[in-house]
PDB file of C-alpha atoms in Angstrom:
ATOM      1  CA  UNK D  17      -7.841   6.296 -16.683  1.00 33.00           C
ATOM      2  CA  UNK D  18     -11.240   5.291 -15.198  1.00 31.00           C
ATOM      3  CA  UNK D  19     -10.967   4.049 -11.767  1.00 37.00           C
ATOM      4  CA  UNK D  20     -13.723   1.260 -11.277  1.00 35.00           C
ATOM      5  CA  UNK D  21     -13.606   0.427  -7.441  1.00 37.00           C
ATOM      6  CA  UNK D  22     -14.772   2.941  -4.642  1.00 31.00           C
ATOM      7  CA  UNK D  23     -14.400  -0.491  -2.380  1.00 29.00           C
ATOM      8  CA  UNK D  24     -11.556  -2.578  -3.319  1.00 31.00           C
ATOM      9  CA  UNK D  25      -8.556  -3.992  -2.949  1.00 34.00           C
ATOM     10  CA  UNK D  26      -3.940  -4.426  -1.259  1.00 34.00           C
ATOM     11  CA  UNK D  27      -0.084  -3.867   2.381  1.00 36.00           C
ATOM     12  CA  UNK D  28       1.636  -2.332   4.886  1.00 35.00           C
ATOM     13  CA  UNK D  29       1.422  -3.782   4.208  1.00 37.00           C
ATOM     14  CA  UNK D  30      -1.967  -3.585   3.059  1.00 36.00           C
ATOM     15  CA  UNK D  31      -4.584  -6.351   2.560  1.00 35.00           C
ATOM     16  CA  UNK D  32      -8.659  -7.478   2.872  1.00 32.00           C
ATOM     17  CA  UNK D  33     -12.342  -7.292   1.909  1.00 30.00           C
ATOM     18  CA  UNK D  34     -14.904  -5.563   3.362  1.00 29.00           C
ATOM     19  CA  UNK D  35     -18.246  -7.622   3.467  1.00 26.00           C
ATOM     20  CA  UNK D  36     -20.934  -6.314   1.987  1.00 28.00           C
ATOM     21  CA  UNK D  37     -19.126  -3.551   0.625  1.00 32.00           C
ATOM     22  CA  UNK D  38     -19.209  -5.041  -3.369  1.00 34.00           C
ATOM     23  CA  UNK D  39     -16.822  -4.132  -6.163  1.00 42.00           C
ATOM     24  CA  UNK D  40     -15.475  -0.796  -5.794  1.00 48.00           C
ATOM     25  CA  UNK D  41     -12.654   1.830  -6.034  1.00 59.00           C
ATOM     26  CA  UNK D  42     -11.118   5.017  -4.620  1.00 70.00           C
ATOM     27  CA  UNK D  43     -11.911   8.024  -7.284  1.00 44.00           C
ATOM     28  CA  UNK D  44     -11.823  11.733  -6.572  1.00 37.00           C
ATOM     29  CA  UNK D  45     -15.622  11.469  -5.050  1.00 37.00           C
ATOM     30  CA  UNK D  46     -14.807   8.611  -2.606  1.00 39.00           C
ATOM     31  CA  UNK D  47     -11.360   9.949  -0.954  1.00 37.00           C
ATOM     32  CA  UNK D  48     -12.160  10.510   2.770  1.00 37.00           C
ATOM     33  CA  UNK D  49      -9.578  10.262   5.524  1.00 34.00           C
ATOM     34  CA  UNK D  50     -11.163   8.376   8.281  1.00 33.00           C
ATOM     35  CA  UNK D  51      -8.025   7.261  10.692  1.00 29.00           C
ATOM     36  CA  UNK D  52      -8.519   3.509  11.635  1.00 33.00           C
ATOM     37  CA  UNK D  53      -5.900   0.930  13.654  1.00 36.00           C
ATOM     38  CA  UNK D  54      -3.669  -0.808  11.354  1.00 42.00           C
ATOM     39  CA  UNK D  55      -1.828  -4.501  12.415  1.00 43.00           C
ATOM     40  CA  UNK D  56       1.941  -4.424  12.693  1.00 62.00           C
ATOM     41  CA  UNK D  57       2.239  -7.626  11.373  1.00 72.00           C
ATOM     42  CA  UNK D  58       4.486  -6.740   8.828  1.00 77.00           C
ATOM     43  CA  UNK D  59       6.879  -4.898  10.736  1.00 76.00           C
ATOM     44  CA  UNK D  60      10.719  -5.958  11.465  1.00 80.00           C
ATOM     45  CA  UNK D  61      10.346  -7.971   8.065  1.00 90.00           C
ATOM     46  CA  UNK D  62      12.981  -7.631   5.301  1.00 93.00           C
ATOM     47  CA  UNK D  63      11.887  -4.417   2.929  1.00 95.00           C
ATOM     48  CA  UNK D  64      14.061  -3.597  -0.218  1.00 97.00           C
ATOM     49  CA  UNK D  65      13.188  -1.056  -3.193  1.00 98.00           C
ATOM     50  CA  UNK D  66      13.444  -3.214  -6.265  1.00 98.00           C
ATOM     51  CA  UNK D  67      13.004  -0.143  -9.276  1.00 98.00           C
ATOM     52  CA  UNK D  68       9.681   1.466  -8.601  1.00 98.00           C
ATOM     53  CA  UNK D  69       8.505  -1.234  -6.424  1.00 98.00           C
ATOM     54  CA  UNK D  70       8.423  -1.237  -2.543  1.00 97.00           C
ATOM     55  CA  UNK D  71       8.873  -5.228  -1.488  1.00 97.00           C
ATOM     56  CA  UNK D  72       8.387  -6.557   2.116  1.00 95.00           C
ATOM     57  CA  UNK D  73       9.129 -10.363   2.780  1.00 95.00           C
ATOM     58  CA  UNK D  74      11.621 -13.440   2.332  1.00 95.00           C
ATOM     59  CA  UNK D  75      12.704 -13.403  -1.041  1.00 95.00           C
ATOM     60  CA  UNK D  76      12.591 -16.695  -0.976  1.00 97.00           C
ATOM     61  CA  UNK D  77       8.811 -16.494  -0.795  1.00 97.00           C
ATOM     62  CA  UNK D  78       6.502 -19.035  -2.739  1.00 97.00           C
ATOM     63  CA  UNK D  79       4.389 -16.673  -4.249  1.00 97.00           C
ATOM     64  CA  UNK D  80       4.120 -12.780  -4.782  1.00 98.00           C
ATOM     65  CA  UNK D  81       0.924 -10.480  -3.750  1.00 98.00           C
ATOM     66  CA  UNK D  82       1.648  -7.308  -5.733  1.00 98.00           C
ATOM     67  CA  UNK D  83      -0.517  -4.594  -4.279  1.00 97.00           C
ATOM     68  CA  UNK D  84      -1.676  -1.041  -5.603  1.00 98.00           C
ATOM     69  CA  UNK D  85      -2.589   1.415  -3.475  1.00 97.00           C
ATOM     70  CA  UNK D  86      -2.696   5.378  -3.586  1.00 97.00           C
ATOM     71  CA  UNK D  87      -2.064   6.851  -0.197  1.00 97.00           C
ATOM     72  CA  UNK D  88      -5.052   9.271  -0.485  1.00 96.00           C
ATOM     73  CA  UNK D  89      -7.504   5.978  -1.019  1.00 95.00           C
ATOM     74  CA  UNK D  90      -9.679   5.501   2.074  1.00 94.00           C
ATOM     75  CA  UNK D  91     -10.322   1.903   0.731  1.00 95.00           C
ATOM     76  CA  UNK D  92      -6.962   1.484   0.658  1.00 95.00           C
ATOM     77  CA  UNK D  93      -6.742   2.022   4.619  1.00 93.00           C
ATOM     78  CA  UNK D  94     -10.201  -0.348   4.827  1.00 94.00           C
ATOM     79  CA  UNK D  95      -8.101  -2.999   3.033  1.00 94.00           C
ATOM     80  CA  UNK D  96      -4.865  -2.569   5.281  1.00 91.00           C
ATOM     81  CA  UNK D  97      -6.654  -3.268   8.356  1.00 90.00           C
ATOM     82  CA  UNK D  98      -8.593  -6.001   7.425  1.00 91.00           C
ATOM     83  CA  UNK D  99      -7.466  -8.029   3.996  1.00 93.00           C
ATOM     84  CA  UNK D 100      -3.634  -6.099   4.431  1.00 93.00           C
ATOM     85  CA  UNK D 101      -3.651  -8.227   7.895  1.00 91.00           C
ATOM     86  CA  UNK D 102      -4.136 -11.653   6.699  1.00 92.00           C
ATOM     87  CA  UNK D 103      -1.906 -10.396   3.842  1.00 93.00           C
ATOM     88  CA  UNK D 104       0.830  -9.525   5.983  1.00 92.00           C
ATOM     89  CA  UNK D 105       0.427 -12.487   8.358  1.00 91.00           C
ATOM     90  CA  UNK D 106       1.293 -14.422   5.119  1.00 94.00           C
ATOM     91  CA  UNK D 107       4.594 -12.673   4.618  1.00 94.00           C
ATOM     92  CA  UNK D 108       5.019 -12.937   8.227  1.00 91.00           C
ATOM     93  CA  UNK D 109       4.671 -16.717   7.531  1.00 93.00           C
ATOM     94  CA  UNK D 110       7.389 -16.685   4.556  1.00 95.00           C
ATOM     95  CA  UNK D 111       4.354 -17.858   1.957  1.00 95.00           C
ATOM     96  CA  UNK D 112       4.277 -14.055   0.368  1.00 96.00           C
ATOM     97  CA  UNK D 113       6.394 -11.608  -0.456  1.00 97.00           C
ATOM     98  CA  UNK D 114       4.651  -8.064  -1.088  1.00 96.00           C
ATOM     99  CA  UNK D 115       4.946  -5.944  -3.837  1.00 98.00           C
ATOM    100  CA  UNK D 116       3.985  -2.568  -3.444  1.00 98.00           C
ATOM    101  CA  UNK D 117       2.956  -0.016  -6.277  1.00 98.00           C
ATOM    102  CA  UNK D 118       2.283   3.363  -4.835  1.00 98.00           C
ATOM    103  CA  UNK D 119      -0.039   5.551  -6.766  1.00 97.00           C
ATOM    104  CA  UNK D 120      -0.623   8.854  -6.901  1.00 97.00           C
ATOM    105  CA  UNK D 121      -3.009   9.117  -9.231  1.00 96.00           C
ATOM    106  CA  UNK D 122      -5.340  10.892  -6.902  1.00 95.00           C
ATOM    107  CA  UNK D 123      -4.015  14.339  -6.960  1.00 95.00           C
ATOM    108  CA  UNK D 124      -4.764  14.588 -10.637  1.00 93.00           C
ATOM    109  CA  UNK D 125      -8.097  13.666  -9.829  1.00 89.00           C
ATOM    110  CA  UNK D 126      -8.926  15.511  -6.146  1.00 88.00           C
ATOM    111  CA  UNK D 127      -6.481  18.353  -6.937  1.00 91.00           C
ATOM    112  CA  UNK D 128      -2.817  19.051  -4.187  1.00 92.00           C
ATOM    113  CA  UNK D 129      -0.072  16.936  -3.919  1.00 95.00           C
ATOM    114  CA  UNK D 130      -0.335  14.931  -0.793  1.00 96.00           C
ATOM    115  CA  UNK D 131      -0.322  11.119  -3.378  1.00 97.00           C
ATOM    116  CA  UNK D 132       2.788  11.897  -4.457  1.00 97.00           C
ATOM    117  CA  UNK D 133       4.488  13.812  -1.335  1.00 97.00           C
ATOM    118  CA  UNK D 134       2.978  10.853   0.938  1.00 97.00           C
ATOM    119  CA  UNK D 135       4.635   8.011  -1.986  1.00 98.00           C
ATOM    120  CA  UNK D 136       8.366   9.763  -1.583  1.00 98.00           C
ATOM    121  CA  UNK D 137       7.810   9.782   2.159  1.00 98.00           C
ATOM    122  CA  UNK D 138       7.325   6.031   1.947  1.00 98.00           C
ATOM    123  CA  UNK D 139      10.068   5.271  -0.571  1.00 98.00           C
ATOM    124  CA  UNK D 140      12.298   7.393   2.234  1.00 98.00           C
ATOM    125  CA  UNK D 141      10.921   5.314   5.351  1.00 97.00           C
ATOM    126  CA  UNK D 142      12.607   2.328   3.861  1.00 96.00           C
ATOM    127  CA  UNK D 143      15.866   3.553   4.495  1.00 94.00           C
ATOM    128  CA  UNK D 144      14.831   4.705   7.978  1.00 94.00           C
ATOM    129  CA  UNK D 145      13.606   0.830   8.577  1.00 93.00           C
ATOM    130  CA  UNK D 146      10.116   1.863   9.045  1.00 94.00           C
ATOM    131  CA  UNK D 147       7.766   1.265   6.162  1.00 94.00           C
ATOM    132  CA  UNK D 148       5.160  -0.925   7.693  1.00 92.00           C
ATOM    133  CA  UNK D 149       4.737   1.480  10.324  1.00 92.00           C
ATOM    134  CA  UNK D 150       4.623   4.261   8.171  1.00 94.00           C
ATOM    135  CA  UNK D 151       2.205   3.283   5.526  1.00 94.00           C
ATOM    136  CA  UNK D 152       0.054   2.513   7.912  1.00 92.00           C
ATOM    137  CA  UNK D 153      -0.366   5.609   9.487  1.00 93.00           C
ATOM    138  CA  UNK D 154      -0.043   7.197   6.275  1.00 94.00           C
ATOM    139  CA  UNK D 155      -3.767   5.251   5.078  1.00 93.00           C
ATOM    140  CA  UNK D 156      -4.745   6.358   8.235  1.00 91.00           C
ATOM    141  CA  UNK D 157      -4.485  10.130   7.858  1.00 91.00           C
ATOM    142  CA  UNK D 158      -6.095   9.582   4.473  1.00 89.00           C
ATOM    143  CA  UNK D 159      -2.801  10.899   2.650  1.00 84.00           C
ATOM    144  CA  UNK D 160      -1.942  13.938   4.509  1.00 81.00           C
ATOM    145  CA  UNK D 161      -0.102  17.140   2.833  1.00 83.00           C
ATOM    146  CA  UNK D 162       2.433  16.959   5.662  1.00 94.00           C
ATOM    147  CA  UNK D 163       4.243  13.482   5.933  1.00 96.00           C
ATOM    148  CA  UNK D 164       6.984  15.166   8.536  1.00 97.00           C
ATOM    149  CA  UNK D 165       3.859  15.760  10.420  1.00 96.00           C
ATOM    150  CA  UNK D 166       2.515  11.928  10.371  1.00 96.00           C
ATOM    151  CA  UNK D 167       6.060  10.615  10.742  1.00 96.00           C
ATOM    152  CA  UNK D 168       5.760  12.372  14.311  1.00 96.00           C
ATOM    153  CA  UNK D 169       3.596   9.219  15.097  1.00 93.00           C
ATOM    154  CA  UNK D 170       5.663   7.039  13.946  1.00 93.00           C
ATOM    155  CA  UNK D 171       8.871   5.848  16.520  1.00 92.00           C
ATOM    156  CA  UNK D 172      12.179   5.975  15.093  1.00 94.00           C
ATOM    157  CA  UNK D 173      11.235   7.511  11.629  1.00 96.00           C
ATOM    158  CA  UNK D 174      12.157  11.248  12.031  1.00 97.00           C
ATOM    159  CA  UNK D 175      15.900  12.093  11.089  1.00 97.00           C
ATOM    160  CA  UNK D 176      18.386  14.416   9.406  1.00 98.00           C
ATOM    161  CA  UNK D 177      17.903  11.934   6.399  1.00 98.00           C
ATOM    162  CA  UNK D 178      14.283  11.027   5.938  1.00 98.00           C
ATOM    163  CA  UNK D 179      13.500  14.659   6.840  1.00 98.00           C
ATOM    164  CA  UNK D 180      15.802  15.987   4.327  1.00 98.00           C
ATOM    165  CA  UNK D 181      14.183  13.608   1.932  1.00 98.00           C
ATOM    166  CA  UNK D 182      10.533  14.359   2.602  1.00 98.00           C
ATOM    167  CA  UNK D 183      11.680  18.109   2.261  1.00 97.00           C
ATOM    168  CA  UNK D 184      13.176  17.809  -0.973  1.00 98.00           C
ATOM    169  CA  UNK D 185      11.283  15.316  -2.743  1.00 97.00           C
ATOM    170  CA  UNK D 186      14.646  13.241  -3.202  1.00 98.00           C
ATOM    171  CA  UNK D 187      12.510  10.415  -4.632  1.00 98.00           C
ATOM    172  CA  UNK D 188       9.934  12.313  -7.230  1.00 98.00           C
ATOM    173  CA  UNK D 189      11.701  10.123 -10.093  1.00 98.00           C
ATOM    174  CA  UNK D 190      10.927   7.001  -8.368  1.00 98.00           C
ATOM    175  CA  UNK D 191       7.416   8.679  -7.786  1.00 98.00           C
ATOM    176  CA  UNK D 192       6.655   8.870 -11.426  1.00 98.00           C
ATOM    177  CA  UNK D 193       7.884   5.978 -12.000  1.00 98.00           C
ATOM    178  CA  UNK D 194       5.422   4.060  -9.534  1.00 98.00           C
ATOM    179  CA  UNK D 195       2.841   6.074 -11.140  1.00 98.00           C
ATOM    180  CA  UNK D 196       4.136   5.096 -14.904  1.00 98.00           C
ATOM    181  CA  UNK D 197       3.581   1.544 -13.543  1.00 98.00           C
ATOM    182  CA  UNK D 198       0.034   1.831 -12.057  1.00 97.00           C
ATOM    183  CA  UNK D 199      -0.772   3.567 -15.581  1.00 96.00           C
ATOM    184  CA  UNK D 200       0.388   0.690 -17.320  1.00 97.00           C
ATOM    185  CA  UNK D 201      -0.871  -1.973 -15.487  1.00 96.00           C
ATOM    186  CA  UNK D 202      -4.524  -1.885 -16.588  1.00 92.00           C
ATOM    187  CA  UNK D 203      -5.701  -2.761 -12.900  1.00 92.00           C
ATOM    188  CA  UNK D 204      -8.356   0.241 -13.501  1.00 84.00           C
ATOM    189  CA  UNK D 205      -8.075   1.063  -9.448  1.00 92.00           C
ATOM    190  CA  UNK D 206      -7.048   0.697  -6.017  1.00 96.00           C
ATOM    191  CA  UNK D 207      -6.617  -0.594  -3.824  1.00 96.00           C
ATOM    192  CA  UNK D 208      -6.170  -4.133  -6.179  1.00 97.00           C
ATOM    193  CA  UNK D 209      -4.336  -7.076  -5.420  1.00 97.00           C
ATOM    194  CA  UNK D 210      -2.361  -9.515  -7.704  1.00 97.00           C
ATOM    195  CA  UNK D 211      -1.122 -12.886  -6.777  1.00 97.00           C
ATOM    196  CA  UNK D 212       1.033 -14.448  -9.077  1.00 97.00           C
ATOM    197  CA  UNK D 213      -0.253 -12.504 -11.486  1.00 96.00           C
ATOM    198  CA  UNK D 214      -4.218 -12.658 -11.117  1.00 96.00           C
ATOM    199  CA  UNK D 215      -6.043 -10.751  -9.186  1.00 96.00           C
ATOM    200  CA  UNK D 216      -8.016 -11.824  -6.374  1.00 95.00           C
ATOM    201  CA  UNK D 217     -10.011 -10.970  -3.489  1.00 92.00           C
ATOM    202  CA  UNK D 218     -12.697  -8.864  -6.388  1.00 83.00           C
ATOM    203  CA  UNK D 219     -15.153  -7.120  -3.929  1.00 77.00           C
ATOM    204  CA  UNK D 220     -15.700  -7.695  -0.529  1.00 89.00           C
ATOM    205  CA  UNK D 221     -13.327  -9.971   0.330  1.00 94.00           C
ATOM    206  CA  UNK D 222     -10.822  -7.605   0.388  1.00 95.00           C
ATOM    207  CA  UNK D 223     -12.112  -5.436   3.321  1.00 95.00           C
ATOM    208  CA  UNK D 224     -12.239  -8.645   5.571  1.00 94.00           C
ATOM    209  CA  UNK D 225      -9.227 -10.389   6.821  1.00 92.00           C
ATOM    210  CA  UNK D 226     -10.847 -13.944   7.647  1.00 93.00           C
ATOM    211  CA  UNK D 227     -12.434 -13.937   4.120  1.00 95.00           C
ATOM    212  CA  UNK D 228      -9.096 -12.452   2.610  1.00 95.00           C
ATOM    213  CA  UNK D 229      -7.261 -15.389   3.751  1.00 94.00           C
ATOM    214  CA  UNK D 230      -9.270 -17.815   2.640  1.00 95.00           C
ATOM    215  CA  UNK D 231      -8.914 -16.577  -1.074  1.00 96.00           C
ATOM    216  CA  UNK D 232      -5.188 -16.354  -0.372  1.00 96.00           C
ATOM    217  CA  UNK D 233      -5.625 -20.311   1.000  1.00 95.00           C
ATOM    218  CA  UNK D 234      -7.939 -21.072  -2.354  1.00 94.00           C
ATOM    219  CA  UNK D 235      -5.248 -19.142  -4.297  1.00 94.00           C
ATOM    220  CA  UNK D 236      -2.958 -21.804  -3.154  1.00 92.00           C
ATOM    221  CA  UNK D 237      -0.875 -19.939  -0.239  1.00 93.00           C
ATOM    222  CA  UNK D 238      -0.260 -22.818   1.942  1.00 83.00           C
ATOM    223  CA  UNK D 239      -0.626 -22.436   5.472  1.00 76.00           C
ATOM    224  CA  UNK D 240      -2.624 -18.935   6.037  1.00 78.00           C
ATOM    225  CA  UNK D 241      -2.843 -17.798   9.649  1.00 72.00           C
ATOM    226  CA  UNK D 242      -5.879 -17.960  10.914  1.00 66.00           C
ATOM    227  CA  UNK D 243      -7.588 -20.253   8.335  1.00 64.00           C
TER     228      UNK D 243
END
């Protein structure tokens, strides 16, 4: 399926816009791994697997940001540290819950497997307590082959179980099935955000987390830090 943004957007978490960047998406030509500082806000909130879905936040949440990402998107990682922060500061808040959709449409695309060995690593972090963390580093090594090798950076993660997991691809069903949903969707790319429903923050506004939150605020999430 044709993938329409080299510069677009979802978080950890992963949210933002980049200004100036326009209306773009990550394709086989754009993947590049440049490692970048992520924000934590996310993590130590409540993260649950509901079916192929990875969801951070109060379930009690007023409204729902789904996000699609694919870990080997570099705009993914732009939107994580800049949109993904205002995003997560929401959820922080208790105004979003996040929705995750992990991709891994990239590998058919860029050749490998690291989208869909870096997805089951992430669907296993859950269960180690340790998502937010992990997805961010992750985006930052640009979706590496080795996910036992980013978990090393990531406190707490490595284990019997999560390695064992990792090893084995315990989760390639749920992969698929993450990917099945991306297919279906119709979003044409990531990283793309949904709120509700619609999507929002369409170009730069998704790589910058002041702008970011004022399209959550216009979208009608009360109470956005730092707006």
């Amino acid at each position: 399926m044709p993938v329409r943004r080299s510069v677009r957007a979802v978080v950890a978490l992963a949210a933002a816009g980049v200004v100036g960047l326009g209306a773009a998406g990550c394709s086989a030509s754009s993947v590049a791994s440049s490692p970048a500082s992520f924000s934590t806000a996310a993590a130590g909130l409540t993260t649950v697997v509901e079916g192929p879905r990875i969801v951070v936040g109060d379930a009690a949440a007023p409204h729902t940001a789904t996000v699609f990402l694919d870990p080997r998107c570099s705009y993914c990682a732009k939107f994580e540290e800049s949109g993904g922060v205002a995003l997560a500061e929401a959820a922080a808040a208790g105004k979003v819950r996040i929705s995750y959709v992990v991709a891994s449409f990239l590998d058919a695309r860029s050749g490998g497997t690291a989208s869909a060995r870096s997805a089951n690593a992430l669907r296993a972090s859950v269960e180690a307590g340790r998502f937010a963390e992990f997805q961010a580093a992750v985006l930052a090594s640009g979706g590496a082959e080795d996910p036992l090798r980013v978990a090393d950076g990531v406190e707490g993660l490595r284990g019997a179980e999560f390695d064992r997991a990792v090893r084995e691809e315990s989760y390639r069903d749920w992969v698929a099935s993450a990917e099945r949903v991306f297919e279906e969707s119709g979003v044409g790319g990531t990283p793309t955000v949904l709120l509700d429903g619609r999507e929002v923050g369409v170009g730069g506004a998704l790589y910058d987390e002041a702008a970011f939150a004022r399209v959550l605020r216009d979208a009608g999430v009360s109470g956005v830090p730092g707006v």
